[in-house]
mmCIF file of C-alpha atoms and ligand atoms in Angstrom:
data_model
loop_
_atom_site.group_PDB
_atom_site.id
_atom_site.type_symbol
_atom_site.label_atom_id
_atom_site.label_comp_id
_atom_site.label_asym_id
_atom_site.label_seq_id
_atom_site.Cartn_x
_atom_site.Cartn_y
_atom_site.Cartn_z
ATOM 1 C CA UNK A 1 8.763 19.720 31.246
ATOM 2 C CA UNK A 2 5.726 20.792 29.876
ATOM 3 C CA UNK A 3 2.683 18.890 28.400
ATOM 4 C CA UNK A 4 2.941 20.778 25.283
ATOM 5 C CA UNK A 5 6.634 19.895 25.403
ATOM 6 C CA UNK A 6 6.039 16.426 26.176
ATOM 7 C CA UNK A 7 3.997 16.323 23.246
ATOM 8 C CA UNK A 8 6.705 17.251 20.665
ATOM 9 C CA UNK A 9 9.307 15.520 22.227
ATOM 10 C CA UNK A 10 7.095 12.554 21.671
ATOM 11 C CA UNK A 11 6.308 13.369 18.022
ATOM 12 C CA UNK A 12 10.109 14.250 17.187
ATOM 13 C CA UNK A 13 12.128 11.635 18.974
ATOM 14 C CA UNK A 14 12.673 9.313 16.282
ATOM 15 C CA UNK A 15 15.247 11.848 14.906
ATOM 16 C CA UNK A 16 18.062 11.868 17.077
ATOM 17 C CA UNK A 17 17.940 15.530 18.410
ATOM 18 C CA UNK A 18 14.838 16.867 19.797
ATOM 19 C CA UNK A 19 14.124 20.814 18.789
ATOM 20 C CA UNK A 20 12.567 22.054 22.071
ATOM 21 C CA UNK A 21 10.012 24.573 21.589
ATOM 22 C CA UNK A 22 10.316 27.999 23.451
ATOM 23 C CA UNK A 23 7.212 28.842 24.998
ATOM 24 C CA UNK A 24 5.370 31.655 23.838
ATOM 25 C CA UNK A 25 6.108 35.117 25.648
ATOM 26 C CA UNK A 26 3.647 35.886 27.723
ATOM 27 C CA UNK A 27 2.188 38.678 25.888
ATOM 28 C CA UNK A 28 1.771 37.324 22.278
ATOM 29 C CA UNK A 29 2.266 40.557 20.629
ATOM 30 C CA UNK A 30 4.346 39.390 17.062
ATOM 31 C CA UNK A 31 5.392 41.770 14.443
ATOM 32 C CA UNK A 32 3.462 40.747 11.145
ATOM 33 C CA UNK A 33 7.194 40.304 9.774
ATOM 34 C CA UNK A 34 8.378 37.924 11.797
ATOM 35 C CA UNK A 35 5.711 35.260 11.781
ATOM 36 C CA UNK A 36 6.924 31.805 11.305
ATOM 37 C CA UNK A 37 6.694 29.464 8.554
ATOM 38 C CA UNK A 38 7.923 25.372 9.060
ATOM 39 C CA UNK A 39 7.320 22.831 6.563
ATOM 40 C CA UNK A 40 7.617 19.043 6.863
ATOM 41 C CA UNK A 41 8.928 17.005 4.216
ATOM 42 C CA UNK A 42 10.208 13.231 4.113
ATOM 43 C CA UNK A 43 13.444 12.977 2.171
ATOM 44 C CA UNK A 44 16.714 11.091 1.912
ATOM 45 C CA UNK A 45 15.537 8.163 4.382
ATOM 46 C CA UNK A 46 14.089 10.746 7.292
ATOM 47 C CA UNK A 47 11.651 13.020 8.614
ATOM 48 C CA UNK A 48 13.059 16.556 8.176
ATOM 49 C CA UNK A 49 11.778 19.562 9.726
ATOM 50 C CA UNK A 50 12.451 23.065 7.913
ATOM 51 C CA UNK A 51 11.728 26.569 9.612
ATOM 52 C CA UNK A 52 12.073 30.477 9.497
ATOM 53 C CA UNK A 53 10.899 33.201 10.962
ATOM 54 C CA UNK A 54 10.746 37.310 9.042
ATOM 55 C CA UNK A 55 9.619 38.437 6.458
ATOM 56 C CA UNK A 56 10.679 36.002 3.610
ATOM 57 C CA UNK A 57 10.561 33.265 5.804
ATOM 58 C CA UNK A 58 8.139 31.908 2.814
ATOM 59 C CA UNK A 59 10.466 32.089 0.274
ATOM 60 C CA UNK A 60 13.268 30.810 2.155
ATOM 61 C CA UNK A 61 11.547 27.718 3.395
ATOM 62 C CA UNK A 62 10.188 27.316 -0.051
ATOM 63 C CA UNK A 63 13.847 27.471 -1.339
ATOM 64 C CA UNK A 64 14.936 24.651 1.300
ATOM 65 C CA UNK A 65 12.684 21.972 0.571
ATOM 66 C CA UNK A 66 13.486 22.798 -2.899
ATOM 67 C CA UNK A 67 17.189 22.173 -1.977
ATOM 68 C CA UNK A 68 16.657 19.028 -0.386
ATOM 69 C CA UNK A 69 14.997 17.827 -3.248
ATOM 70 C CA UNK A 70 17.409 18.498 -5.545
ATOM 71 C CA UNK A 71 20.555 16.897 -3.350
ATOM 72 C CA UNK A 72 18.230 13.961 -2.205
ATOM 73 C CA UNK A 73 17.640 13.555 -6.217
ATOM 74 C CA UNK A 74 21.281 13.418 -6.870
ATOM 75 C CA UNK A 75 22.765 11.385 -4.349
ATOM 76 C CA UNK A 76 19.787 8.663 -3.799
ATOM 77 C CA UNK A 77 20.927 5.358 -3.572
ATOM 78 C CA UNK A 78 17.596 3.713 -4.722
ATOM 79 C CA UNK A 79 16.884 5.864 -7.626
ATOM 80 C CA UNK A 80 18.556 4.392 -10.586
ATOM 81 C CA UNK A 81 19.531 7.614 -11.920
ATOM 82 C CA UNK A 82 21.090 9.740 -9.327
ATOM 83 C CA UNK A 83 24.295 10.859 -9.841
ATOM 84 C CA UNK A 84 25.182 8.553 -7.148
ATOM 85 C CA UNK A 85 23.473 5.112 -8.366
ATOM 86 C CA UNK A 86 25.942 6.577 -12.018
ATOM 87 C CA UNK A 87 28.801 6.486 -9.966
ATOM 88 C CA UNK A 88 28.248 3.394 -8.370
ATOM 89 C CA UNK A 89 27.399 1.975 -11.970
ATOM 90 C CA UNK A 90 31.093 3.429 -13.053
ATOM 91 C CA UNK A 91 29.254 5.535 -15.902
ATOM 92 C CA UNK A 92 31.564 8.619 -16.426
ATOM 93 C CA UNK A 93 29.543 11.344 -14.845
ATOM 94 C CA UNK A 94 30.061 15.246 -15.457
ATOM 95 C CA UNK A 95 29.748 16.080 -11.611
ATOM 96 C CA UNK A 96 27.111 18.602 -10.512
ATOM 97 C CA UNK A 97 29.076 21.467 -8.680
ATOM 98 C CA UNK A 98 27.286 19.905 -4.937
ATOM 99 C CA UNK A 99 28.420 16.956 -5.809
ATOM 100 C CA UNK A 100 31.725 17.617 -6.330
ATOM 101 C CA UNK A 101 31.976 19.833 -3.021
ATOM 102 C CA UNK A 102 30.640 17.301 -0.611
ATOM 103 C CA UNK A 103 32.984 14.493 -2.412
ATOM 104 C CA UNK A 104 35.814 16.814 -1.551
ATOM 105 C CA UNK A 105 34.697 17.265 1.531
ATOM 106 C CA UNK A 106 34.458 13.436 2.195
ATOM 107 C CA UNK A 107 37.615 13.133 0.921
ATOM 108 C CA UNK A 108 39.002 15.562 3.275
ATOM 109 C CA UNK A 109 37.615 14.094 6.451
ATOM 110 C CA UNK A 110 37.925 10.765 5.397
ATOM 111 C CA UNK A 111 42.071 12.369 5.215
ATOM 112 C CA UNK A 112 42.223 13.445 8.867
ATOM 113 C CA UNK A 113 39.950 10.767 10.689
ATOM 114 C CA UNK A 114 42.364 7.956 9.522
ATOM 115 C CA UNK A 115 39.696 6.404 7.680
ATOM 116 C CA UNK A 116 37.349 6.171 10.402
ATOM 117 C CA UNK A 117 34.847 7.753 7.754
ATOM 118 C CA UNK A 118 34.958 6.887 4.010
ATOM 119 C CA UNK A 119 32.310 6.956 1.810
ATOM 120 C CA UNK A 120 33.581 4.012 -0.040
ATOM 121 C CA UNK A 121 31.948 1.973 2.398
ATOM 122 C CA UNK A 122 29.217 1.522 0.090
ATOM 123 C CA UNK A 123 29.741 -2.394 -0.947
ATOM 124 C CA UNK A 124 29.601 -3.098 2.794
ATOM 125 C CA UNK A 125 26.566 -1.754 3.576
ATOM 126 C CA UNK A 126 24.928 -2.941 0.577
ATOM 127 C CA UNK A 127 26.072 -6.750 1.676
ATOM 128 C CA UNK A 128 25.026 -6.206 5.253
ATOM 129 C CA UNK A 129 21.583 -4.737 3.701
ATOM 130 C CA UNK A 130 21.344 -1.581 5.265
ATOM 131 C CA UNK A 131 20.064 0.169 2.329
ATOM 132 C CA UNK A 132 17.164 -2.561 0.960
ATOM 133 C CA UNK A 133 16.572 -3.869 4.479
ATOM 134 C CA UNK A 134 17.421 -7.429 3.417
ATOM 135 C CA UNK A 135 19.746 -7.795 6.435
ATOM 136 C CA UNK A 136 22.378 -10.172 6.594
ATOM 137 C CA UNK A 137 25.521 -11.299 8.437
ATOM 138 C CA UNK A 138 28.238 -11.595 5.821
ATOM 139 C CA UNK A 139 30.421 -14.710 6.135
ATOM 140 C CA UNK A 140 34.157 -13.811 6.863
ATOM 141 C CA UNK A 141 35.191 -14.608 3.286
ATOM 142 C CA UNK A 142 33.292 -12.076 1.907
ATOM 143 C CA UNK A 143 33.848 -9.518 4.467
ATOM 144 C CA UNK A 144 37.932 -9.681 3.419
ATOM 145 C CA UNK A 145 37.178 -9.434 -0.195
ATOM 146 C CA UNK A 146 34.736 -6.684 0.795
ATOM 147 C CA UNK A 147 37.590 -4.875 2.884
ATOM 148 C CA UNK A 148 39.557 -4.472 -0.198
ATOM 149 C CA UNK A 149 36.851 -2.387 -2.119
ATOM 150 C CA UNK A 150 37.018 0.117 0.706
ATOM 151 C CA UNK A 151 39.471 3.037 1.156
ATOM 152 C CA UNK A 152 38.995 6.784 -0.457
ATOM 153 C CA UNK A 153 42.390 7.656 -1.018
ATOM 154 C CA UNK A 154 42.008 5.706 -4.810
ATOM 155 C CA UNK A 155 39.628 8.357 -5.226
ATOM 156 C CA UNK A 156 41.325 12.018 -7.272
ATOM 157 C CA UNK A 157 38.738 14.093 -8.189
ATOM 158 C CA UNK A 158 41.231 16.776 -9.611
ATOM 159 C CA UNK A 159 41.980 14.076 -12.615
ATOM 160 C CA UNK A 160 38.651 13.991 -14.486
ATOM 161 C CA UNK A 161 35.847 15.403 -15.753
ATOM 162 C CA UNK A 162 34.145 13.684 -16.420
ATOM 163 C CA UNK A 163 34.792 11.835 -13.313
ATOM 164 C CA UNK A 164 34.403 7.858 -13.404
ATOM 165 C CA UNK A 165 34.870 5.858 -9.925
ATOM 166 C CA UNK A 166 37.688 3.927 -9.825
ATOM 167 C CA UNK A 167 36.218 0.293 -11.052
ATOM 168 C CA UNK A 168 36.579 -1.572 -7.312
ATOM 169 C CA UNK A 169 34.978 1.686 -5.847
ATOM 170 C CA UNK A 170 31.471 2.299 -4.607
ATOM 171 C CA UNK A 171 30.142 5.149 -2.828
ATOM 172 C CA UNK A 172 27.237 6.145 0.150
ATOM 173 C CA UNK A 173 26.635 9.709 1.439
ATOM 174 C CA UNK A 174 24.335 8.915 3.939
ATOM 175 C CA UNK A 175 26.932 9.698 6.500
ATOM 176 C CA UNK A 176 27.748 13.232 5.080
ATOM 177 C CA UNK A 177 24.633 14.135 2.692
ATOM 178 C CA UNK A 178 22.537 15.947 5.337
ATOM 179 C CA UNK A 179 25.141 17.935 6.951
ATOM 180 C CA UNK A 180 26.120 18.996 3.976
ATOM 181 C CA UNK A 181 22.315 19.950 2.826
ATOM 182 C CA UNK A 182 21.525 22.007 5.756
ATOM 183 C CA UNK A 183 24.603 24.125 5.376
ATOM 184 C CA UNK A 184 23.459 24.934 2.250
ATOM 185 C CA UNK A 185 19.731 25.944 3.610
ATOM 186 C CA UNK A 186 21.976 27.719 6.366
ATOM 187 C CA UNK A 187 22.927 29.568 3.118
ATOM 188 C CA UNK A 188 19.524 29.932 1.881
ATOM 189 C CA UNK A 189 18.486 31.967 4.992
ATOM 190 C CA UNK A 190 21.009 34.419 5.030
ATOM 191 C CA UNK A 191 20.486 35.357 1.038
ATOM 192 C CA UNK A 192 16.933 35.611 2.180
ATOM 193 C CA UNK A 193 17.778 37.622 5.156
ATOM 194 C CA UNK A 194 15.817 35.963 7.747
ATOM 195 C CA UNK A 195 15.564 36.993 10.816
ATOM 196 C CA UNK A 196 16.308 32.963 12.450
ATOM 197 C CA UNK A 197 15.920 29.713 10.851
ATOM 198 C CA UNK A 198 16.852 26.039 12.513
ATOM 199 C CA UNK A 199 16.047 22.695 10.430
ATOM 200 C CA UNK A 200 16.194 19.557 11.519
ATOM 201 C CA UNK A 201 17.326 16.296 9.263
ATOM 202 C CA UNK A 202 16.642 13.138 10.681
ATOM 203 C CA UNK A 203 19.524 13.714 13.509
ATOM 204 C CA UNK A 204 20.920 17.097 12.050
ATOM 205 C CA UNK A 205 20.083 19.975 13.466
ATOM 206 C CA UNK A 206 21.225 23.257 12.528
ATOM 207 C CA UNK A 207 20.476 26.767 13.774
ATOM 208 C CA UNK A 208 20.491 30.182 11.588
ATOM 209 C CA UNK A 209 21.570 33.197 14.069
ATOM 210 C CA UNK A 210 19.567 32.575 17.690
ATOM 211 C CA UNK A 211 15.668 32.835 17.946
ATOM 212 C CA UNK A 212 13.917 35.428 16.452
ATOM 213 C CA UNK A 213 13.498 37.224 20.788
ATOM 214 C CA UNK A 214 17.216 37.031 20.450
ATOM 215 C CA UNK A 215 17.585 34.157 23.227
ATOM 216 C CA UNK A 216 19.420 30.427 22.382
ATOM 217 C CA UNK A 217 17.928 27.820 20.451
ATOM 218 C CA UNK A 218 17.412 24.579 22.902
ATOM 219 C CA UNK A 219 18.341 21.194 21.013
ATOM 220 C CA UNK A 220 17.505 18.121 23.014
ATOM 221 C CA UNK A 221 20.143 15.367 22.722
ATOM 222 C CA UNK A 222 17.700 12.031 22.712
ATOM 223 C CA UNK A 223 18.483 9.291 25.053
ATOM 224 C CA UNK A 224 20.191 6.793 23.010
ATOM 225 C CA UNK A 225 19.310 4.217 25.410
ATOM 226 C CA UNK A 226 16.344 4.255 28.153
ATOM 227 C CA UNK A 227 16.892 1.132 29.276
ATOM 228 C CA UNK A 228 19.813 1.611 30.926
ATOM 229 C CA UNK A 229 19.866 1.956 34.285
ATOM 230 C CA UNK A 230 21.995 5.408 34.060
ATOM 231 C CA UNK A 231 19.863 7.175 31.939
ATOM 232 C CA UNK A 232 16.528 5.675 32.658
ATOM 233 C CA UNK A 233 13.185 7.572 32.785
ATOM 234 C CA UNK A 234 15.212 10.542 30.675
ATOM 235 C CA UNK A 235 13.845 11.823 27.175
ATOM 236 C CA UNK A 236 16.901 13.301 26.467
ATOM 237 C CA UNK A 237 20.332 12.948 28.420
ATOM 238 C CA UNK A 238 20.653 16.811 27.786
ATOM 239 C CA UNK A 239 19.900 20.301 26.117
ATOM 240 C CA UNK A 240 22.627 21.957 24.042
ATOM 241 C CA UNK A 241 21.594 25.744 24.667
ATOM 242 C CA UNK A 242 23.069 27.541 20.722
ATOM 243 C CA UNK A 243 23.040 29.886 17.969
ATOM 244 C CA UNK A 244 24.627 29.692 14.450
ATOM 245 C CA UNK A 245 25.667 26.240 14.472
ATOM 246 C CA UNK A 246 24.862 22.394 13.501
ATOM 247 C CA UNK A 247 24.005 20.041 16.519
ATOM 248 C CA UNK A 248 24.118 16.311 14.685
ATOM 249 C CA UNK A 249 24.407 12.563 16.699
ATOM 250 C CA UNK A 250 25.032 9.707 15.540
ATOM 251 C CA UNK A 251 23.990 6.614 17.710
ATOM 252 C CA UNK A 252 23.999 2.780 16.677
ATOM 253 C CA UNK A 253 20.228 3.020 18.034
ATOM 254 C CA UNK A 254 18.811 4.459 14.800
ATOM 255 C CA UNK A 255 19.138 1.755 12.175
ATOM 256 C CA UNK A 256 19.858 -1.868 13.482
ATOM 257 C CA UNK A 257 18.552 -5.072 12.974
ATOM 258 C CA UNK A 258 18.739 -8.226 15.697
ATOM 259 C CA UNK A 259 20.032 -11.463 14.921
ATOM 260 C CA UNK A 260 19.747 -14.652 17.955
ATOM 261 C CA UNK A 261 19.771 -11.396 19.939
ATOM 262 C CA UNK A 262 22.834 -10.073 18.766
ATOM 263 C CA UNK A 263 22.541 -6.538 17.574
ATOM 264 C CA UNK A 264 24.104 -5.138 14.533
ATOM 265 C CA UNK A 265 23.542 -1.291 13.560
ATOM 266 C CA UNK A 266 24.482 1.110 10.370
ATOM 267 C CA UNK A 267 27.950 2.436 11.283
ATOM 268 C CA UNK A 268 30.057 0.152 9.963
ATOM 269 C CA UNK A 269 34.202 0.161 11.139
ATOM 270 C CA UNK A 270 35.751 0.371 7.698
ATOM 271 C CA UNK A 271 38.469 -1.224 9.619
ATOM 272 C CA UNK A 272 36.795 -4.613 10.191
ATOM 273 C CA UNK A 273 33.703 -4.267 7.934
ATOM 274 C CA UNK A 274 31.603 -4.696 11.391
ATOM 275 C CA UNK A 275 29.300 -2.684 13.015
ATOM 276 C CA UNK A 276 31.081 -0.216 14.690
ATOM 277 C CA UNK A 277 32.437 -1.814 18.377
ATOM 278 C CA UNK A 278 34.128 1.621 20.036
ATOM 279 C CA UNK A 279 32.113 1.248 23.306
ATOM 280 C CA UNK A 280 30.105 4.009 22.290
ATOM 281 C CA UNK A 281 26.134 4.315 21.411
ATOM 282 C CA UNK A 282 25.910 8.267 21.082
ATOM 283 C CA UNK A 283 27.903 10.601 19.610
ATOM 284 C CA UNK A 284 26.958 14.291 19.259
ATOM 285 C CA UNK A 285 29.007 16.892 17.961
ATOM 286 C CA UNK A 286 28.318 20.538 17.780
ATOM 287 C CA UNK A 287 29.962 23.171 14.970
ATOM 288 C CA UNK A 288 29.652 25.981 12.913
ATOM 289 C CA UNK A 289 30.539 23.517 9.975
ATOM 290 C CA UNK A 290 26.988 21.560 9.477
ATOM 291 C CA UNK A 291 28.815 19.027 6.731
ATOM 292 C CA UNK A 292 31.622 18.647 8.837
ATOM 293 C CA UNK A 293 29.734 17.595 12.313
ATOM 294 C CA UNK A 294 27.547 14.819 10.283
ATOM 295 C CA UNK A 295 31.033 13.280 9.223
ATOM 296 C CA UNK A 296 32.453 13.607 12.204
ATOM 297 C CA UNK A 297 29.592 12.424 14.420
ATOM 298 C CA UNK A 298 29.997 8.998 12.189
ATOM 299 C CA UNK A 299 33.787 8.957 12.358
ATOM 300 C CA UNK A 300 33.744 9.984 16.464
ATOM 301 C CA UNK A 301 31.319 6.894 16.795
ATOM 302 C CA UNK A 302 33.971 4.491 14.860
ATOM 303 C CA UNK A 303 36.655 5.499 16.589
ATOM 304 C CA UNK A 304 35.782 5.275 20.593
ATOM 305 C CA UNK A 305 36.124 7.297 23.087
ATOM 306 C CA UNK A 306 39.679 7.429 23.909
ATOM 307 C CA UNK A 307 40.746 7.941 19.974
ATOM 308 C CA UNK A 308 37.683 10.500 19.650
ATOM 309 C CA UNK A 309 38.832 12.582 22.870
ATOM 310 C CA UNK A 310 42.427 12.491 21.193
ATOM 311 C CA UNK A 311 41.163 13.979 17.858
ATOM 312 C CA UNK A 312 39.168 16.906 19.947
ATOM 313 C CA UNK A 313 41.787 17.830 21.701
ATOM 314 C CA UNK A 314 43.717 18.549 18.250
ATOM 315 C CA UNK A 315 41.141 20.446 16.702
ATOM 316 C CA UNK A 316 38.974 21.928 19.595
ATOM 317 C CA UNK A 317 38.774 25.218 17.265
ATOM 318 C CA UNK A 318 36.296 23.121 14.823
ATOM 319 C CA UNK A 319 33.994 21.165 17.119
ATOM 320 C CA UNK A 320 32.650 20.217 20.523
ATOM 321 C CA UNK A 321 31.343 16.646 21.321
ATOM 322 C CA UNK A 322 29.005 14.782 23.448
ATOM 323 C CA UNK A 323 29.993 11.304 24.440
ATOM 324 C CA UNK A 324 27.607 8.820 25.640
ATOM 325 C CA UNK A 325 29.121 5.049 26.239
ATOM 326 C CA UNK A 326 27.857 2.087 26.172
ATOM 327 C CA UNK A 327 26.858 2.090 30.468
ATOM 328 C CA UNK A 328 25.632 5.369 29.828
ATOM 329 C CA UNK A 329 28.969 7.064 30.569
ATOM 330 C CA UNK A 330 28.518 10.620 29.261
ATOM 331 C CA UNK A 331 31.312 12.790 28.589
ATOM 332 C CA UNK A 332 30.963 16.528 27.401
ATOM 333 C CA UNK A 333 34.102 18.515 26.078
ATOM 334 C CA UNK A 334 34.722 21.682 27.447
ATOM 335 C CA UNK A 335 33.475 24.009 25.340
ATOM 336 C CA UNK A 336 30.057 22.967 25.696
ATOM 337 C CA UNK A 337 30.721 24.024 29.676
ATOM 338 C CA UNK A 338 28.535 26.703 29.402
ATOM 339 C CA UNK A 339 25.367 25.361 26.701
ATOM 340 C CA UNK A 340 24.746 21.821 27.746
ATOM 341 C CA UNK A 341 22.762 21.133 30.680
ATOM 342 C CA UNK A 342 21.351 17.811 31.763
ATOM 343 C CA UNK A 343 19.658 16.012 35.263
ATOM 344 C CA UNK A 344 22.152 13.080 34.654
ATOM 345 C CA UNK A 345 25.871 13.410 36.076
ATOM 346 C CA UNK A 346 28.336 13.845 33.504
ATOM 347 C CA UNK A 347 32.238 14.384 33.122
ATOM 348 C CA UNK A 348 33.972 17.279 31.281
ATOM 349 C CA UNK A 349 36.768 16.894 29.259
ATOM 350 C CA UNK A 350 39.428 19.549 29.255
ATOM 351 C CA UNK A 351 42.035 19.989 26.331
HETATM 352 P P1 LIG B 401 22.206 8.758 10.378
HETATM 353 O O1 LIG B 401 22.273 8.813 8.882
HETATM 354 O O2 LIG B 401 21.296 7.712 10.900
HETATM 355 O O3 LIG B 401 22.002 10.101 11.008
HETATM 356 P P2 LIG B 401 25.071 8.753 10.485
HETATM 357 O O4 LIG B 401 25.184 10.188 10.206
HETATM 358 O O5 LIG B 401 25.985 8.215 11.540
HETATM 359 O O6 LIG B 401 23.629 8.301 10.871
HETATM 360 O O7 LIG B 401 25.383 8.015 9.135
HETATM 361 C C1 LIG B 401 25.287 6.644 9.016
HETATM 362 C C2 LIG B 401 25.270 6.343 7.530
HETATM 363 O O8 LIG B 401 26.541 6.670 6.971
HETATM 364 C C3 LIG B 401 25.036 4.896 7.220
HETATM 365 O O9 LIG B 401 23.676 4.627 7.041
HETATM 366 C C4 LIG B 401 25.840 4.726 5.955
HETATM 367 O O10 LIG B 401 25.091 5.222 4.863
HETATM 368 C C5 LIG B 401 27.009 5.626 6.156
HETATM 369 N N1 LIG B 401 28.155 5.032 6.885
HETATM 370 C C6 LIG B 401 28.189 3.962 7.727
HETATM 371 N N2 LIG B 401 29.413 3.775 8.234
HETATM 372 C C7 LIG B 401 30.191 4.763 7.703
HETATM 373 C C8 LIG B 401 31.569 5.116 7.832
HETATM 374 N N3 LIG B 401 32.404 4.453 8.638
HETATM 375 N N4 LIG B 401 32.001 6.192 7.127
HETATM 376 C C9 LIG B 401 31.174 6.888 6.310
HETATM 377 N N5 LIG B 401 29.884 6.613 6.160
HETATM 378 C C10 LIG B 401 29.385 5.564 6.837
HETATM 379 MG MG1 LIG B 402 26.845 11.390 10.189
#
């Protein structure tokens, strides 16, 4: 790899995928129209990366960040009067029209993973103190009453509207929010007509069309774990090589805290109210369907290996996945045979 490489890698691998940068061709010679515009921006709890090349590349990256202000203003958990903190408050709320798609979508998925993801999870995390970073271990009392506040399937948003939340109901899109965001910049783009886009979200990346020279967009899949002795000395345990669609991981690594050494992370089972315990510490999953891949990559991590590899194999029209277990096991389903390459031995799954 490259110094210059190196040196974005570096600056970008706190987000979970790592854009690689192509390097420039040789002779330098770039249409005035399709110069390149990328914007930084902090927003809903990350450091997101928006960027487009053509002529209204401008305008369309202008557009985005105005996008992701808007959802981050509706569904922020710490502002007091998002939609979201409303919701959680049980006001009745006349739903904005993107809030009432990714709710459906939630819904949806939280349908046909068995659970494994549901918003509703919201009174869990809050306990465990995910979202103020006042960590701590709930006692096993309040875990059970806990367990019985979560569940979506309470949830009909084809009753009301005004919608209220069901009274023993609180929600948290922070599994689902940037998926769904950067399918709507994915949006953006195309009414702009740019020539190629990609964003990344914190761990979300998604691609518009390929690279402006027409080649693949490169998305480095960070090394959940370098101290292992199976992936040590990697950046990433592999490139995804794509064009048109969302590459988004999930991995216990990126929010945790440690208590007498014992390590407790973000994705919580809404089984057991517990950290998520599948055996797992990556997940990455790779789709057309930006909203769906964020939801998945979360549910995918809950469910384990065996479960997850069960659930591909009944929908490999939607998604492709990249397992990576706990002793650095990795596992890549088969239609990523020909776009992911890595220097560390890995299995394929076949349907
Ligand atoms: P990140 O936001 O770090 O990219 P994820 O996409 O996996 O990671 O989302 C984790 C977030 O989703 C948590 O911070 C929490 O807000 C929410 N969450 C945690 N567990 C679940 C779950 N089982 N189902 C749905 N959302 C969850
Ligand atoms: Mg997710």
């Amino acid at each position: 790899m490259g110094k210059r490489n190196a040196v974005l890698l570096a600056v970008l691998i706190a987000s979970g995928a790592i854009l690689l940068p192509h390097p420039l061709p040789a002779s330098g010679v770039y249409e005035e129209d399709l110069s390149t515009v990328r914007e930084e921006i902090f927003a809903m709890d990350t450091y997101m990366t928006v960027s487009a090349t053509g002529r209204n590349a401008k305008e369309a990256v202008e557009d985005a960040l105005e996008e992701i202000r808007t959802l981050d203003a509706l569904w922020s958990i710490s502002e007091k009067d998002s939609e979201v903190s409303r919701l959680n408050r049980h006001e009745s709320v006349r739903l904005s029209p993107d809030t009432r798609s990714v709710l459906e979508r939630a819904l949806e998925i939280s349908k046909d993973t068995g659970g494994a993801f549901d918003i509703t999870i919201y009174p869990l995390m809050e306990e465990w103190g995910f979202p103020t970073g006042n960590y701590q271990i709930p006692s096993e009392k309040i875990l059970k009453e806990l367990l019985g506040r979560v569940g979506s399937d309470t949830l009909d948003l084809r009753t009301e509207d005004p919608y209220t939340l069901p009274s023993d109901r609180q929600i948290d899109l922070g599994g689902i929010a940037k998926g769904y965001t950067s399918d709507r910049i994915m949006e953006i783009f195309e009414a702009h007509q740019v020539a190629a886009g990609i964003v990344s979200l914190g761990g979300n990346v998604e691609t518009f069309r390929t690279k402006a020279d027409g080649s693949l967009w490169k998305v480095g899949i960070q090394n959940p774990d370098p101290d292992l002795e199976a992936l040590s000395g990697a950046d990433v345990i592999g490139i995804v090589e794509t064009a048109g669609k969302a590459v988004v991981t999930s991995g216990g690594y990126e929010r945790y805290f440690e208590k007498d050494g014992v390590r407790y992370h973000h994705i919580l089972d809404p089984e057991t109210g517990m950290p998520a315990a599948g055996g797992l510490i990556s997940v990455s999953v790779v789709s057309t369907d930006g909203c769906l891949a964020d939801a998945l990559s979360t549910a995918l991590f809950v469910m384990g290996k065996e479960d997850a590899l069960s659930y591909w194999k009944e929908r490999r029209d939607l998604f492709d996945m990249i397992l990576v277990e706990e002793d650095g096991n990795i596992t890549v389903t088969s239609g990523l045979k020909d776009c992911f390459t890595s220097d560390l031995p890995f299995e394929t799954a076949e349907p």
